[in-house]
PDB file of C-alpha atoms in Angstrom:
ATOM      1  CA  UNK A   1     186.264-101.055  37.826  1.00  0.00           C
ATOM      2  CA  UNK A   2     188.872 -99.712  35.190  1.00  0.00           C
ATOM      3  CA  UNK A   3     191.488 -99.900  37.974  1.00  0.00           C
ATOM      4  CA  UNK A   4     190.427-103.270  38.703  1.00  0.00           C
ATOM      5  CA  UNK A   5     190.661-104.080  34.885  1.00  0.00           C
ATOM      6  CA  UNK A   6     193.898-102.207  34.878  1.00  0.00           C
ATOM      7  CA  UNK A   7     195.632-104.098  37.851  1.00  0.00           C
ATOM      8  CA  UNK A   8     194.180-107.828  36.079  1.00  0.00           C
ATOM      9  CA  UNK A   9     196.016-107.107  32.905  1.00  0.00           C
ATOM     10  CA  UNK A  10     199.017-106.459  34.583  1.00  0.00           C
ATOM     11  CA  UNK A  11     198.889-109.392  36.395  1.00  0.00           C
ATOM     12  CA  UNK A  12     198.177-111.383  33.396  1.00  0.00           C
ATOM     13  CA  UNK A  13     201.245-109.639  32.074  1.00  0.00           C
ATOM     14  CA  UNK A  14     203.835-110.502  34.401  1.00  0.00           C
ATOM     15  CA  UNK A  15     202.158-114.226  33.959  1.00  0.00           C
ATOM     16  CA  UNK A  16     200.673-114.139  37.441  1.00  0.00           C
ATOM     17  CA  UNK A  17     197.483-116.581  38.242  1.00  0.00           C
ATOM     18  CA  UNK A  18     194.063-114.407  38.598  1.00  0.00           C
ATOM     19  CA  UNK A  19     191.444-115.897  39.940  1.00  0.00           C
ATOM     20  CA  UNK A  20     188.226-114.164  39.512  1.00  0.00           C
ATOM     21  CA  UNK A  21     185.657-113.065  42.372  1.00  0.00           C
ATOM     22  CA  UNK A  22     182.449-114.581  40.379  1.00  0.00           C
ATOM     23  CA  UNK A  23     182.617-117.471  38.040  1.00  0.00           C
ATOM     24  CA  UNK A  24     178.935-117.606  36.192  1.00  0.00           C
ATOM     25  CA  UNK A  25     178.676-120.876  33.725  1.00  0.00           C
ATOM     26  CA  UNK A  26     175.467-120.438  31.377  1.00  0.00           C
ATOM     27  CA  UNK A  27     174.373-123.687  29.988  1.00  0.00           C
ATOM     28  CA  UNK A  28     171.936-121.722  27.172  1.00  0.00           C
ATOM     29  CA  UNK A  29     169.080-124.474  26.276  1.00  0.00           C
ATOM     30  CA  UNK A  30     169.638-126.075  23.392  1.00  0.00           C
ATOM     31  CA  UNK A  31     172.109-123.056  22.047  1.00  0.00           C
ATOM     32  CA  UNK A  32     173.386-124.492  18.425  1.00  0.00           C
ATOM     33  CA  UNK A  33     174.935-122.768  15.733  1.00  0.00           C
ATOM     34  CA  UNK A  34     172.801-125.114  12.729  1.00  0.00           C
ATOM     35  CA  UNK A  35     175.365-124.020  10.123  1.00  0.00           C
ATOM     36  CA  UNK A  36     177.864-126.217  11.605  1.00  0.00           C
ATOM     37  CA  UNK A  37     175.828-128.853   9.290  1.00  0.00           C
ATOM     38  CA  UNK A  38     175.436-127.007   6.332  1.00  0.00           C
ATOM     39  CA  UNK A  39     175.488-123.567   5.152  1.00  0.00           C
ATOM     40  CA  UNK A  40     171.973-121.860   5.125  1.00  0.00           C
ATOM     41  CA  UNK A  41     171.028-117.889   4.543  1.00  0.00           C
ATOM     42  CA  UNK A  42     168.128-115.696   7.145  1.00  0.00           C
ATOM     43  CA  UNK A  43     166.817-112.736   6.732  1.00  0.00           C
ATOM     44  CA  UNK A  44     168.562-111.203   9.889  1.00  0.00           C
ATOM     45  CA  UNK A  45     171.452-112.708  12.137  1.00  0.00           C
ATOM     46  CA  UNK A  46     170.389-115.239  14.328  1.00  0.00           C
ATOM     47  CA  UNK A  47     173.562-114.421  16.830  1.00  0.00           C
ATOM     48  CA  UNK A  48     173.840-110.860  16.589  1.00  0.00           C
ATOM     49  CA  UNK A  49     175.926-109.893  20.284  1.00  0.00           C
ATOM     50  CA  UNK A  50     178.044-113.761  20.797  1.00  0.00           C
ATOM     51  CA  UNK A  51     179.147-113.021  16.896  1.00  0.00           C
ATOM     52  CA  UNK A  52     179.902-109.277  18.095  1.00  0.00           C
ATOM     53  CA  UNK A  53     182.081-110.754  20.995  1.00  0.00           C
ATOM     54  CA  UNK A  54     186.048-110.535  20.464  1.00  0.00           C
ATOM     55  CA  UNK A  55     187.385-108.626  22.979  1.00  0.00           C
ATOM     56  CA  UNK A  56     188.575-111.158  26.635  1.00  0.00           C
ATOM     57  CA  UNK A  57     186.620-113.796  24.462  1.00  0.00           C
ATOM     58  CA  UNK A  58     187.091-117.281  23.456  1.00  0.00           C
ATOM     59  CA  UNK A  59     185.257-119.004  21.503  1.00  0.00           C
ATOM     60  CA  UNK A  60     184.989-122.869  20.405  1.00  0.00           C
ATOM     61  CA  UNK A  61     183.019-125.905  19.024  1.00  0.00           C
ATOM     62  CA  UNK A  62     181.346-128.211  21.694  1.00  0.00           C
ATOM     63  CA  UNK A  63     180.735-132.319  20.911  1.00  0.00           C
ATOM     64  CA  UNK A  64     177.801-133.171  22.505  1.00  0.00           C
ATOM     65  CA  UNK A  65     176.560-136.284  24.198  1.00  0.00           C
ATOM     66  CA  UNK A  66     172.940-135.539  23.597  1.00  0.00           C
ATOM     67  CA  UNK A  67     170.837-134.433  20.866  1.00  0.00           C
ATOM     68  CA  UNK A  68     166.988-132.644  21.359  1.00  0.00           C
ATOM     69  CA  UNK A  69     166.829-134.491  25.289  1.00  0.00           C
ATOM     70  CA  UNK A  70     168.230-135.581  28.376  1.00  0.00           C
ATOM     71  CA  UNK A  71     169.583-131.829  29.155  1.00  0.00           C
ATOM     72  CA  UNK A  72     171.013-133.572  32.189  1.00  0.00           C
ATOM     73  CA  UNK A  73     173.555-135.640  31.268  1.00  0.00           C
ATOM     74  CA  UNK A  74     175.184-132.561  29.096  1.00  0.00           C
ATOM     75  CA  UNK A  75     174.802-131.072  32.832  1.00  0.00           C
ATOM     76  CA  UNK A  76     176.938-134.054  33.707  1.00  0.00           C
ATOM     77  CA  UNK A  77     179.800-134.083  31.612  1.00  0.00           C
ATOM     78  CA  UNK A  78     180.449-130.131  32.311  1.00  0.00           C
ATOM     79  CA  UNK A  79     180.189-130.270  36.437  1.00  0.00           C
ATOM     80  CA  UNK A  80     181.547-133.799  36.853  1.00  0.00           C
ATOM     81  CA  UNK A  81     183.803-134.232  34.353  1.00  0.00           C
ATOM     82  CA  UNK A  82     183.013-137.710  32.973  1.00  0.00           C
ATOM     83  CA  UNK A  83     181.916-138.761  29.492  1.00  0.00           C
ATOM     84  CA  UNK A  84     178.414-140.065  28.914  1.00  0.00           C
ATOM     85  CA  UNK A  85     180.584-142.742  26.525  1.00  0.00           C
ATOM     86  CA  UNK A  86     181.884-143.976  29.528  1.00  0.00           C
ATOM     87  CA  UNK A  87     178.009-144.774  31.213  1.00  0.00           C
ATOM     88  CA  UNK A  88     175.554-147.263  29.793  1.00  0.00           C
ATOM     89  CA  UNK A  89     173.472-146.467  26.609  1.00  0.00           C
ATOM     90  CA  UNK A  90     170.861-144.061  27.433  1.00  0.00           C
ATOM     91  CA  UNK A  91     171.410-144.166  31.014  1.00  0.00           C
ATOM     92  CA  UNK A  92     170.843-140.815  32.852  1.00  0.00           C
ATOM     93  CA  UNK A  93     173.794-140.038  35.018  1.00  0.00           C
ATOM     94  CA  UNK A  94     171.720-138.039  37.304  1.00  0.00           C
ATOM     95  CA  UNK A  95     169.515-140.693  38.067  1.00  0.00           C
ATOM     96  CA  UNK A  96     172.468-143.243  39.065  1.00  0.00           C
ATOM     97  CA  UNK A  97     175.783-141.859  39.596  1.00  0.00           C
ATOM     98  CA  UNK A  98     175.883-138.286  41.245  1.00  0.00           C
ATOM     99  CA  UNK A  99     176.293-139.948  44.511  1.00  0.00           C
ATOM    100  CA  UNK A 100     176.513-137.817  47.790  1.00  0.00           C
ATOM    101  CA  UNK A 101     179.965-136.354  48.087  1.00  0.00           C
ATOM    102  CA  UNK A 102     181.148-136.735  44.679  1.00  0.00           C
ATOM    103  CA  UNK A 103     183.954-135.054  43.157  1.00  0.00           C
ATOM    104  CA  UNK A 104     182.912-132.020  40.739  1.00  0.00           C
ATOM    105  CA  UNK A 105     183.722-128.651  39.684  1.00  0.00           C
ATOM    106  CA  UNK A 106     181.845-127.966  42.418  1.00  0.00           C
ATOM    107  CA  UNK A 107     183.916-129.412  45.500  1.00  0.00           C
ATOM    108  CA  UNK A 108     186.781-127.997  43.138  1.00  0.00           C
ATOM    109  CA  UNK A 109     185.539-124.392  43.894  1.00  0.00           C
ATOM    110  CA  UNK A 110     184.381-125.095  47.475  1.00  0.00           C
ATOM    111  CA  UNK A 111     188.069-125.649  48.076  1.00  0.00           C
ATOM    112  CA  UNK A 112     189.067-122.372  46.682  1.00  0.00           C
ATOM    113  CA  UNK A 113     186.347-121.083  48.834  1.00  0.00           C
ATOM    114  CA  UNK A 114     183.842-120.127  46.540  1.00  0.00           C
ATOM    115  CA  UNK A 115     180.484-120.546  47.875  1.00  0.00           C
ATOM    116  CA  UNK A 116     178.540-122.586  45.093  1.00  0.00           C
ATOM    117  CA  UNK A 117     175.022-121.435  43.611  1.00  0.00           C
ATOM    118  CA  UNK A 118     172.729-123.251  41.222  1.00  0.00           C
ATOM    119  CA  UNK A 119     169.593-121.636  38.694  1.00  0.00           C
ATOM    120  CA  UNK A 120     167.452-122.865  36.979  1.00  0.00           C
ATOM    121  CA  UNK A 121     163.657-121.628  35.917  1.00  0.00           C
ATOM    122  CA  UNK A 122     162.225-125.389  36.255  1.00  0.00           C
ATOM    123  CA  UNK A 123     160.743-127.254  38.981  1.00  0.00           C
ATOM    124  CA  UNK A 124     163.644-128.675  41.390  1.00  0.00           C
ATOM    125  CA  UNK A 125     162.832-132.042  40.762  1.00  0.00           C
ATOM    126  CA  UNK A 126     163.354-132.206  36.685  1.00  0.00           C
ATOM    127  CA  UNK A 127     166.468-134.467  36.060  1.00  0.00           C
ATOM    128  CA  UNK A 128     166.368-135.293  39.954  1.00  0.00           C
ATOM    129  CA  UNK A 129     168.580-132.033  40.370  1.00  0.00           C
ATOM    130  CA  UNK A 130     167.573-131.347  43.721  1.00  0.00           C
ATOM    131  CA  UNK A 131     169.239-134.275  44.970  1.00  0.00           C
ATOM    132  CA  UNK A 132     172.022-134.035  42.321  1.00  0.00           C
ATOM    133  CA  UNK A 133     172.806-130.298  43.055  1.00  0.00           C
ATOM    134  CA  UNK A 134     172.810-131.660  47.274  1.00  0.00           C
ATOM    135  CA  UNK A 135     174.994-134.206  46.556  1.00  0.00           C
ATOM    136  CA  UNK A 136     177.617-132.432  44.737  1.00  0.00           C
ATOM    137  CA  UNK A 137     177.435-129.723  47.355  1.00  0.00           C
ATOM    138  CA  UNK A 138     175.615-126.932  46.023  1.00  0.00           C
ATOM    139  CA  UNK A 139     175.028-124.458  48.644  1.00  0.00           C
ATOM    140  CA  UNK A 140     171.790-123.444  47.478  1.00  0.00           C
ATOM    141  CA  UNK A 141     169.726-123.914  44.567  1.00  0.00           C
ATOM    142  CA  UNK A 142     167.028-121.577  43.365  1.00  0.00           C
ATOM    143  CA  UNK A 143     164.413-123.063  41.114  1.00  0.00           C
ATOM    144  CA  UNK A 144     161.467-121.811  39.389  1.00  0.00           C
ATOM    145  CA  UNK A 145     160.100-120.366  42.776  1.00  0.00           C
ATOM    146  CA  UNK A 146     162.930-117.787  42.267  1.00  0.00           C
ATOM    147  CA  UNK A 147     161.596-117.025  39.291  1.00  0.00           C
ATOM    148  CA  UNK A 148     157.823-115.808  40.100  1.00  0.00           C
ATOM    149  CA  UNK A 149     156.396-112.649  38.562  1.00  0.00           C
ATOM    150  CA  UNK A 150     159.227-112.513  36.090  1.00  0.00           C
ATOM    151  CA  UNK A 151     158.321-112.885  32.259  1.00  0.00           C
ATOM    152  CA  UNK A 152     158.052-115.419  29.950  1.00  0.00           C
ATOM    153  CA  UNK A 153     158.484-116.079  26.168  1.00  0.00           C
ATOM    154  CA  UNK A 154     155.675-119.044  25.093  1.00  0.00           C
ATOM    155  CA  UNK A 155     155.513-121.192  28.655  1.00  0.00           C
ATOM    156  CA  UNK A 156     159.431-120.854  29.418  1.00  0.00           C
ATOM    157  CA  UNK A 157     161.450-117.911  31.639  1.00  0.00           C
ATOM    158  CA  UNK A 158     162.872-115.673  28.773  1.00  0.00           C
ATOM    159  CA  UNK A 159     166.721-115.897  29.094  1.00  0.00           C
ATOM    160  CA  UNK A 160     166.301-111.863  29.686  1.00  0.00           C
ATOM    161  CA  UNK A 161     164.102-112.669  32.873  1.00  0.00           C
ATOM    162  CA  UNK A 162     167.151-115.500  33.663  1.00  0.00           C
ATOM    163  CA  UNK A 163     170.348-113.138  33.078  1.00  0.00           C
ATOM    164  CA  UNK A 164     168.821-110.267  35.749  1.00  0.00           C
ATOM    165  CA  UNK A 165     167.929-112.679  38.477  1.00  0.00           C
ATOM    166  CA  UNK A 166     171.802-113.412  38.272  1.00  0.00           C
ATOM    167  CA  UNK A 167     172.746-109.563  37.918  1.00  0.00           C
ATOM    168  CA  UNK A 168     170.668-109.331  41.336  1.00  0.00           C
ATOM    169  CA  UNK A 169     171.798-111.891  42.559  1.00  0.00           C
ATOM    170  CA  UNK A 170     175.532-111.107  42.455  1.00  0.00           C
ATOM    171  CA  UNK A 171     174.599-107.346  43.088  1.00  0.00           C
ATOM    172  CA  UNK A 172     172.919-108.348  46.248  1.00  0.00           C
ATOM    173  CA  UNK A 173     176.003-110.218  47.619  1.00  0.00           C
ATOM    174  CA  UNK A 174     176.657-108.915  51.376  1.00  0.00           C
ATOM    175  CA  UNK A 175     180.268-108.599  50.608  1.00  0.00           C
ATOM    176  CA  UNK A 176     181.128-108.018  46.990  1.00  0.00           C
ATOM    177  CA  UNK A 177     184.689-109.180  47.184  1.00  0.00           C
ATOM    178  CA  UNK A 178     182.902-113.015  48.350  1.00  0.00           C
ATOM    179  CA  UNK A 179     183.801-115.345  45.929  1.00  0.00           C
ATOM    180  CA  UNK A 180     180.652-117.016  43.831  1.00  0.00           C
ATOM    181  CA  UNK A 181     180.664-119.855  41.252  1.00  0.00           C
ATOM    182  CA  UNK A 182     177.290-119.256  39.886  1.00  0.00           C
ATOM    183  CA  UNK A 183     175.849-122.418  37.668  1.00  0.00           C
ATOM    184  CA  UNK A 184     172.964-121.697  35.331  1.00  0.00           C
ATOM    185  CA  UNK A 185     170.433-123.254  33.016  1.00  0.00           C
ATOM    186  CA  UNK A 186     168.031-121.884  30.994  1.00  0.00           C
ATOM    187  CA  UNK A 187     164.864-122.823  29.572  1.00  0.00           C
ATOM    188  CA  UNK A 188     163.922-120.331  26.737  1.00  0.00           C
ATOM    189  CA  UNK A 189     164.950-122.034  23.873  1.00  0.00           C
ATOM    190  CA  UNK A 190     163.738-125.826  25.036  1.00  0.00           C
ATOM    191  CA  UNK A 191     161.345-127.765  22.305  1.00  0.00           C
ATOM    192  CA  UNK A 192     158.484-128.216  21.162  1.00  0.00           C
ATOM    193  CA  UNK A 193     158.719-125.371  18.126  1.00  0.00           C
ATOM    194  CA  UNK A 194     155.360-126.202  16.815  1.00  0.00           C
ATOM    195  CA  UNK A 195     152.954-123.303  16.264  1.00  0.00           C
ATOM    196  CA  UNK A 196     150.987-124.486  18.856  1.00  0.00           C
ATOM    197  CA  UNK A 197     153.947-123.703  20.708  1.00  0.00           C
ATOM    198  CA  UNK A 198     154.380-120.149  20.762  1.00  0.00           C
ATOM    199  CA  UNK A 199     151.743-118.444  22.515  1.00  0.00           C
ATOM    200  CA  UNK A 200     151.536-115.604  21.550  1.00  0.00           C
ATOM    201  CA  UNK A 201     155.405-115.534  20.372  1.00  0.00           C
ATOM    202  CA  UNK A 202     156.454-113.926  17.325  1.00  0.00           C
ATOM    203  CA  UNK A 203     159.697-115.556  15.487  1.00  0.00           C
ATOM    204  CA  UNK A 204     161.611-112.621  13.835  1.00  0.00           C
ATOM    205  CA  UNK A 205     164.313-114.841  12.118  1.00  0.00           C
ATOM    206  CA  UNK A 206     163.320-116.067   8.377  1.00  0.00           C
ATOM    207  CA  UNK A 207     164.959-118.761   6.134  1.00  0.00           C
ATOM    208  CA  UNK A 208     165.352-117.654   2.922  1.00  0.00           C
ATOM    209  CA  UNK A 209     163.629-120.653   1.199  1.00  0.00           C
ATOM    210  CA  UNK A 210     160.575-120.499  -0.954  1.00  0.00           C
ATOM    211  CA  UNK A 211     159.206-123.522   1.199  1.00  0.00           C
ATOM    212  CA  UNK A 212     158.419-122.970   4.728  1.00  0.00           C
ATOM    213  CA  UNK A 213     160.494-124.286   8.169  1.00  0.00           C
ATOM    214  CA  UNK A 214     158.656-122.872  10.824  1.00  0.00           C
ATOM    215  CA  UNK A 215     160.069-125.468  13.753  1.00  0.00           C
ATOM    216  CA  UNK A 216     163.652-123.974  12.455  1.00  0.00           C
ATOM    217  CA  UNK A 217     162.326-120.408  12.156  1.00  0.00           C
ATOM    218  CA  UNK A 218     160.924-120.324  16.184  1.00  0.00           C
ATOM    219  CA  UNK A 219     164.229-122.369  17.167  1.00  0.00           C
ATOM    220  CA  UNK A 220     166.771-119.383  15.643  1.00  0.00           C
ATOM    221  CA  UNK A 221     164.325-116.787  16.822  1.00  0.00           C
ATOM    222  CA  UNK A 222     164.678-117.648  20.069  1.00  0.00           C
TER     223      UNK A 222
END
């Protein structure tokens, strides 16, 4: 592996193109740094290891086309390419216009000969994905069924539970020089953050306010 790391700077260097053996994309559920709308204080960090990150990392602010639902169409925008501005208001694009054979990141891949995988701990047929992931050419999708036995924070696959069924996944390949484009979604972090929520679940983040925001608490813990 150092070798390996040794021979990609060089090429990066001498301004050569690399092109990785596995491409994983993590769509995190409803991942939001809050503070981007006004400064607030907790009790502990609330992004401990992606504010650790620095080294091969870049990092940026996302505009969203959706806020607290339609996970989908944020889906959308990041395989296909198009801007929910561009559809009707509060259409679903994966309801009309992820037809069979249409252009994505995914037939972009396919072409490079990656073979394309999709994940996500959720019945197949939320958001129509089934069909979706099909039509953009997907060569296999693994839903929740992938995902039995493996634990769970409140009613959701904890993100932990998510990350090694990809670490397996990608450890299990037959040939570990095939190439992969891995696409993943997670469900952790998805609403309702009521108390009658959590199940059991203990939020360890605190706002530092002498009135309580326990929805905003459970979100940041998770």
């Amino acid at each position: 592996e150092e070798e390996q790391n040794e021979e990609t700077a060089a090429a990066v260097e001498a301004g050569d193109a690399v092109q990785p053996t596995n491409i994983i994309c993590i769509m995190n559920e409803s991942l939001s740094d809050l503070s981007v709308d006004g400064k607030f204080t907790t009790n502990t960090e609330y992004f401990p290891f992606l504010n650790s990150l620095t080294e091969n990392t870049v990092k940026g602010k996302l505009c969203m086309p959706v806020f607290g639902a339609m996970t989908s169409n944020s889906e959308f925008e990041f395989l296909i390419g198009d801007s929910m501005y561009l559809m009707p208001r509060g259409s679903i694009a994966y309801q009309f216009y992820v037809n069979p054979g249409v252009r994505s990141m995914v037939s972009t891949v396919k072409d490079q000969g990656y073979t394309a995988v999709a994940m996500h701990p959720y019945p197949a047929e939320n958001w129509n994905r089934r069909i979706c992931y099909n039509n953009m050419g997907f060569d296999d999708f693994m839903d929740i069924s992938a995902y039995e036995g493996r634990d769970e924070l409140r009613n959701y696959i904890s993100d932990l539970s998510d990350f090694k069924l990809i670490t397996e996944y990608v450890e299990k390949k037959a040939n570990p020089d095939d190439k992969l484009f891995l696409f993943n979604v997670t469900m952790q972090n998805h609403g309702g953050y009521s108390q009658s929520t959590l199940k059991g679940y203990e939020p360890d983040v605190k706002l530092n306010y002498e009135t309580e925001y326990p929805e905003a608490q459970t979100y940041l813990s998770l």
